[in-house]
Short mmCIF file of C-alpha atoms (C1' of nucleotides) in Angstrom, two decimals:
data_model
loop_
_atom_site.label_atom_id
_atom_site.label_comp_id
_atom_site.label_asym_id
_atom_site.label_seq_id
_atom_site.Cartn_x
_atom_site.Cartn_y
_atom_site.Cartn_z
CA MET E 1 22.67 10.77 -4.20
CA SER E 2 21.21 9.29 -7.94
CA HIS E 3 17.63 8.63 -7.27
CA GLU E 4 17.88 6.50 -9.50
CA LEU E 5 20.83 4.11 -7.33
CA LEU E 6 18.51 4.48 -4.73
CA GLY E 7 16.24 1.64 -6.76
CA LEU E 8 13.18 2.98 -5.00
CA GLY E 9 11.22 2.77 -8.29
CA ASP E 10 11.04 -0.37 -8.28
CA LEU E 11 10.05 -1.81 -5.70
CA ASP E 12 8.40 -5.22 -5.75
CA ARG E 13 4.82 -4.01 -4.25
CA ILE E 14 3.92 -7.59 -3.83
CA ILE E 15 7.05 -8.13 -1.61
CA HIS E 16 6.96 -4.18 -0.23
CA GLU E 17 3.42 -4.70 1.24
CA PRO E 18 4.44 -5.17 5.21
CA ALA E 19 2.11 -7.70 6.14
CA ARG E 20 2.88 -9.98 3.44
CA LEU E 21 7.14 -8.92 4.26
CA LEU E 22 6.56 -10.57 7.74
CA ILE E 23 4.87 -13.52 5.72
CA VAL E 24 7.10 -13.86 3.45
CA THR E 25 9.69 -12.99 6.48
CA ILE E 26 8.71 -15.97 8.29
CA LEU E 27 8.72 -18.64 5.38
CA SER E 28 11.83 -17.70 4.99
CA THR E 29 12.73 -18.94 7.66
CA VAL E 30 10.79 -22.36 8.14
CA GLU E 31 10.23 -23.89 4.66
CA LYS E 32 6.99 -24.51 5.65
CA ALA E 33 4.20 -23.09 7.75
CA ASP E 34 0.24 -24.14 8.67
CA PHE E 35 -2.61 -21.39 8.24
CA LEU E 36 -3.10 -20.76 12.11
CA PHE E 37 0.93 -21.27 12.41
CA LEU E 38 0.64 -18.00 10.30
CA GLN E 39 -2.28 -16.46 11.80
CA ARG E 40 -0.68 -16.51 15.69
CA GLU E 41 3.14 -15.11 14.39
CA THR E 42 1.40 -12.32 12.38
CA LYS E 43 -1.63 -11.48 14.42
CA LEU E 44 -2.83 -11.23 11.05
CA THR E 45 -7.23 -12.04 10.55
CA LYS E 46 -8.01 -15.07 9.01
CA GLY E 47 -9.47 -13.06 6.23
CA ASN E 48 -6.76 -10.47 5.89
CA LEU E 49 -4.61 -13.35 5.61
CA SER E 50 -6.38 -15.63 2.97
CA ALA E 51 -5.97 -12.56 1.23
CA HIS E 52 -3.03 -11.97 1.35
CA LEU E 53 -1.88 -15.21 0.93
CA GLY E 54 -3.69 -15.49 -2.51
CA LYS E 55 -1.74 -12.52 -3.60
CA LEU E 56 1.37 -14.00 -2.87
CA GLU E 57 0.49 -16.99 -4.98
CA GLU E 58 -0.71 -15.41 -7.20
CA ALA E 59 2.43 -13.55 -7.73
CA GLY E 60 3.90 -17.27 -7.99
CA TYR E 61 5.90 -16.40 -4.33
CA ILE E 62 4.75 -19.19 -1.81
CA LYS E 63 3.33 -22.28 -3.27
CA ILE E 64 -0.39 -23.73 -0.86
CA GLU E 65 -0.86 -26.69 -0.77
CA LYS E 66 -4.74 -27.64 0.69
CA THR E 67 -5.09 -30.86 2.60
CA PHE E 68 -6.29 -32.07 5.55
CA LYS E 69 -5.37 -32.77 9.26
CA GLY E 70 -7.02 -35.45 10.50
CA LYS E 71 -10.56 -34.53 9.38
CA LEU E 72 -9.77 -30.51 8.82
CA PRO E 73 -8.96 -28.76 6.48
CA LEU E 74 -4.87 -28.08 7.06
CA THR E 75 -3.56 -25.27 4.30
CA ILE E 76 0.71 -25.18 4.02
CA CYS E 77 2.68 -22.91 2.61
CA ASN E 78 6.17 -22.71 1.66
CA LEU E 79 8.48 -19.93 -0.50
CA THR E 80 9.09 -20.63 -4.30
CA ALA E 81 12.22 -20.43 -5.75
CA ASN E 82 11.40 -17.07 -7.17
CA GLY E 83 9.67 -15.90 -4.04
CA ARG E 84 12.61 -16.39 -2.71
CA LYS E 85 14.70 -15.06 -4.94
CA ALA E 86 12.37 -11.62 -4.76
CA PHE E 87 12.39 -11.86 -0.96
CA GLU E 88 16.57 -11.64 -1.26
CA GLN E 89 15.70 -8.67 -4.30
CA TYR E 90 14.00 -6.66 -1.95
CA ARG E 91 16.04 -6.68 0.71
CA GLN E 92 19.69 -5.78 -1.64
CA ARG E 93 17.42 -2.47 -1.80
CA LEU E 94 16.39 -1.76 1.43
CA ILE E 95 20.05 -2.28 1.95
CA GLN E 96 21.25 -0.15 -1.11
CA PHE E 97 18.85 2.59 0.32
CA ILE E 98 20.21 2.25 3.91
CA ASP E 99 23.82 2.09 2.79
CA THR E 100 23.06 5.73 0.16
CA THR E 101 21.05 7.64 2.78
CA SER E 102 23.88 7.23 5.46
CA LYS E 103 26.01 9.11 3.72
CA MET W 1 13.31 -14.93 14.97
CA SER W 2 10.94 -12.50 16.94
CA HIS W 3 8.42 -11.08 14.59
CA GLU W 4 7.69 -8.56 17.18
CA LEU W 5 11.38 -7.75 16.61
CA LEU W 6 10.91 -7.32 12.76
CA GLY W 7 8.93 -4.23 13.36
CA LEU W 8 6.64 -4.61 10.51
CA GLY W 9 3.63 -4.10 12.51
CA ASP W 10 4.22 -0.03 12.92
CA LEU W 11 6.48 0.56 9.89
CA ASP W 12 5.69 3.98 8.94
CA ARG W 13 2.86 4.05 6.52
CA ILE W 14 3.14 8.29 5.48
CA ILE W 15 6.50 6.55 4.68
CA HIS W 16 6.87 3.60 3.59
CA GLU W 17 4.91 4.29 0.05
CA PRO W 18 8.11 4.30 -2.27
CA ALA W 19 7.18 7.80 -4.21
CA ARG W 20 6.93 9.62 -0.87
CA LEU W 21 10.16 7.64 0.13
CA LEU W 22 11.82 9.15 -2.45
CA ILE W 23 10.70 12.65 -1.64
CA VAL W 24 11.10 13.09 1.61
CA THR W 25 15.16 11.23 1.10
CA ILE W 26 15.87 13.91 -1.61
CA LEU W 27 14.27 16.41 1.38
CA SER W 28 16.22 14.98 3.36
CA THR W 29 19.62 16.49 1.67
CA VAL W 30 18.87 19.32 0.34
CA GLU W 31 16.11 21.33 3.16
CA LYS W 32 14.39 23.62 0.47
CA ALA W 33 13.35 22.47 -3.14
CA ASP W 34 10.91 22.97 -5.53
CA PHE W 35 7.70 21.44 -7.14
CA LEU W 36 9.58 21.47 -10.66
CA PHE W 37 13.03 19.96 -8.99
CA LEU W 38 10.88 17.55 -7.45
CA GLN W 39 9.35 16.00 -10.63
CA ARG W 40 12.38 16.87 -11.99
CA GLU W 41 13.78 14.46 -9.46
CA THR W 42 11.33 11.82 -8.89
CA LYS W 43 9.50 11.53 -12.43
CA LEU W 44 6.60 11.50 -10.81
CA THR W 45 3.32 13.49 -12.85
CA LYS W 46 2.71 16.52 -11.42
CA GLY W 47 -0.60 15.34 -9.83
CA ASN W 48 0.63 12.20 -9.05
CA LEU W 49 3.66 14.57 -6.80
CA SER W 50 0.98 17.81 -5.74
CA ALA W 51 -0.93 14.92 -3.88
CA HIS W 52 1.80 12.87 -2.28
CA LEU W 53 2.88 16.68 -0.93
CA GLY W 54 -0.84 17.01 0.41
CA LYS W 55 -0.23 13.95 2.37
CA LEU W 56 3.35 14.76 3.47
CA GLU W 57 2.56 18.34 4.58
CA GLU W 58 -1.19 17.24 5.83
CA ALA W 59 1.17 14.29 8.13
CA GLY W 60 3.00 17.65 9.70
CA TYR W 61 6.44 15.89 7.58
CA ILE W 62 6.45 18.65 5.25
CA LYS W 63 5.83 22.01 5.48
CA ILE W 64 4.93 24.15 1.85
CA GLU W 65 5.80 27.29 0.77
CA LYS W 66 3.40 29.19 -2.23
CA THR W 67 5.17 32.43 -3.20
CA PHE W 68 5.96 33.30 -6.42
CA LYS W 69 8.99 33.48 -8.98
CA GLY W 70 8.25 36.64 -10.42
CA LYS W 71 4.83 36.11 -11.38
CA LEU W 72 4.64 32.33 -11.79
CA PRO W 73 3.61 30.77 -8.50
CA LEU W 74 6.62 29.04 -6.89
CA THR W 75 6.35 25.76 -4.28
CA ILE W 76 8.91 25.88 -2.03
CA CYS W 77 9.15 21.84 0.53
CA ASN W 78 11.34 21.10 3.46
CA LEU W 79 11.14 18.52 5.94
CA THR W 80 10.00 19.66 9.01
CA ALA W 81 11.82 18.41 12.86
CA ASN W 82 8.77 15.62 12.98
CA GLY W 83 9.25 15.11 9.20
CA ARG W 84 13.24 14.54 9.89
CA LYS W 85 12.66 12.10 12.69
CA ALA W 86 9.52 10.06 11.27
CA PHE W 87 12.21 9.50 8.49
CA GLU W 88 14.99 8.62 11.00
CA GLN W 89 13.09 6.12 12.54
CA TYR W 90 11.69 4.93 9.12
CA ARG W 91 15.68 3.89 8.14
CA GLN W 92 16.39 2.43 12.04
CA ARG W 93 13.42 -0.16 10.87
CA LEU W 94 14.75 -0.55 7.94
CA ILE W 95 18.15 -1.76 9.61
CA GLN W 96 16.58 -3.50 12.26
CA PHE W 97 14.26 -5.21 9.33
CA ILE W 98 17.40 -6.08 7.29
CA ASP W 99 19.79 -6.98 10.77
CA THR W 100 17.24 -9.37 11.93
CA THR W 101 16.77 -10.80 8.92
CA SER W 102 20.42 -11.45 7.71
CA LYS W 103 21.33 -14.00 10.52
"C1'" DA H 1 -30.17 -36.98 18.13
"C1'" DC H 2 -29.98 -32.93 17.14
"C1'" DA H 3 -28.91 -28.15 17.99
"C1'" DA H 4 -24.99 -24.99 19.59
"C1'" DA H 5 -20.03 -23.72 19.23
"C1'" DC H 6 -16.61 -24.31 17.18
"C1'" DC H 7 -12.67 -25.05 13.35
"C1'" DA H 8 -10.52 -23.66 9.19
"C1'" DG H 9 -10.28 -20.77 5.95
"C1'" DT H 10 -13.45 -17.37 2.18
"C1'" DT H 11 -15.87 -14.27 0.30
"C1'" DT H 12 -17.81 -10.00 0.76
"C1'" DG H 13 -18.60 -4.86 1.46
"C1'" DT H 14 -15.82 -1.02 2.43
"C1'" DG H 15 -13.05 2.99 2.77
"C1'" DA H 16 -8.72 5.27 1.70
"C1'" DC H 17 -5.07 4.98 -1.77
"C1'" DG H 18 -1.42 5.74 -6.31
"C1'" DC H 19 -2.05 6.96 -10.72
"C1'" DA H 20 -2.88 9.35 -15.01
"C1'" DA H 21 -5.69 12.69 -17.31
"C1'" DA H 22 -8.77 16.68 -17.02
"C1'" DC H 23 -8.44 21.11 -15.90
"C1'" DC H 24 -7.20 25.74 -14.15
"C1'" DG H 25 -5.78 30.44 -13.77
"C1'" DT H 26 -2.11 33.26 -15.30
"C1'" DT H 27 1.98 34.14 -18.29
"C1'" DT H 28 4.20 34.14 -22.87
"C1'" DT H 29 4.91 33.15 -27.53
"C1'" DG H 30 3.68 33.51 -32.31
"C1'" DC Q 1 -4.95 38.13 -30.45
"C1'" DA Q 2 -5.00 33.17 -30.55
"C1'" DA Q 3 -2.45 29.77 -28.82
"C1'" DA Q 4 1.05 27.11 -26.25
"C1'" DA Q 5 4.05 27.12 -22.36
"C1'" DC Q 6 3.93 27.72 -16.79
"C1'" DG Q 7 3.03 25.45 -12.74
"C1'" DG Q 8 0.35 23.89 -9.95
"C1'" DT Q 9 -4.48 21.14 -8.44
"C1'" DT Q 10 -9.29 18.42 -8.58
"C1'" DT Q 11 -11.30 14.67 -11.07
"C1'" DG Q 12 -12.27 9.43 -11.92
"C1'" DC Q 13 -10.79 5.65 -11.89
"C1'" DG Q 14 -8.81 0.29 -10.65
"C1'" DT Q 15 -7.31 -1.77 -7.18
"C1'" DC Q 16 -6.06 -2.79 -2.45
"C1'" DA Q 17 -6.45 -3.55 2.84
"C1'" DC Q 18 -8.58 -4.75 6.17
"C1'" DA Q 19 -12.73 -6.56 9.21
"C1'" DA Q 20 -17.19 -8.96 9.70
"C1'" DA Q 21 -20.23 -11.65 7.79
"C1'" DC Q 22 -20.35 -16.08 5.79
"C1'" DT Q 23 -19.02 -21.28 4.17
"C1'" DG Q 24 -18.67 -26.06 4.90
"C1'" DG Q 25 -18.00 -29.37 7.98
"C1'" DT Q 26 -16.91 -30.79 13.19
"C1'" DT Q 27 -17.00 -31.72 17.52
"C1'" DT Q 28 -19.52 -31.17 22.43
"C1'" DG Q 29 -23.70 -30.64 24.89
"C1'" DT Q 30 -27.87 -32.24 26.78
#
DNA sequence: ACAAACCAGTTTGTGACGCAAACCGTTTTG
DNA sequence: CAAAACGGTTTGCGTCACAAACTGGTTTGT
């Protein structure tokens, strides 16, 4: 078993964090989600969710659009092309890991 | 997609850390490994490796045996039953995640 | 009309963590 | 007998995840 092959060394830490992996996974199925929807689905606190969204945006993995629904603020997120690519690559690494460790 | 099903909420953080995942994966194939062997395989610094081994031991996932090879200290590690179980459970969660996200 | 409660988030504080550099006691080498 | 090497451990530091506190605005109650 080559440990280079395991590819664990260069796992994307942005996506590796479980809370963010969950967010990204959700976004990968839905192409638009507002803050409160994400909060309900992830069960994260607002503060926590806000921070993770900030990191994902800063990494260029999601786009955050701030608008209004009536008079209330509304934050809408969607995966960018880079985000989708990073997610897919992360999944591939997991698959590779699982595959390598199952023999 | 139920996010409960993704099981990302209760990923074992001890094992989730890539460096430790690598260590545990190696130990799962070898049933005994000394410090320097692990260092060569993981390419971690000594300090880093020492700290991670400490956490794994504290978690009850590995047993650390300190002996001597001739006159030099020799640290030998092996996975405990709990460690093996935790590793297998972690792999199962990854498999479940991959499976859930591939449809 | 004015306070109290609510909404949709952001900022702050804190404890834990990952990492490498510095260190330590011992042993071999020049 | 210095000095470098061995086999690690401890320290220091920047970063992070998390929840509590806060903010700016809106609705509700009286």
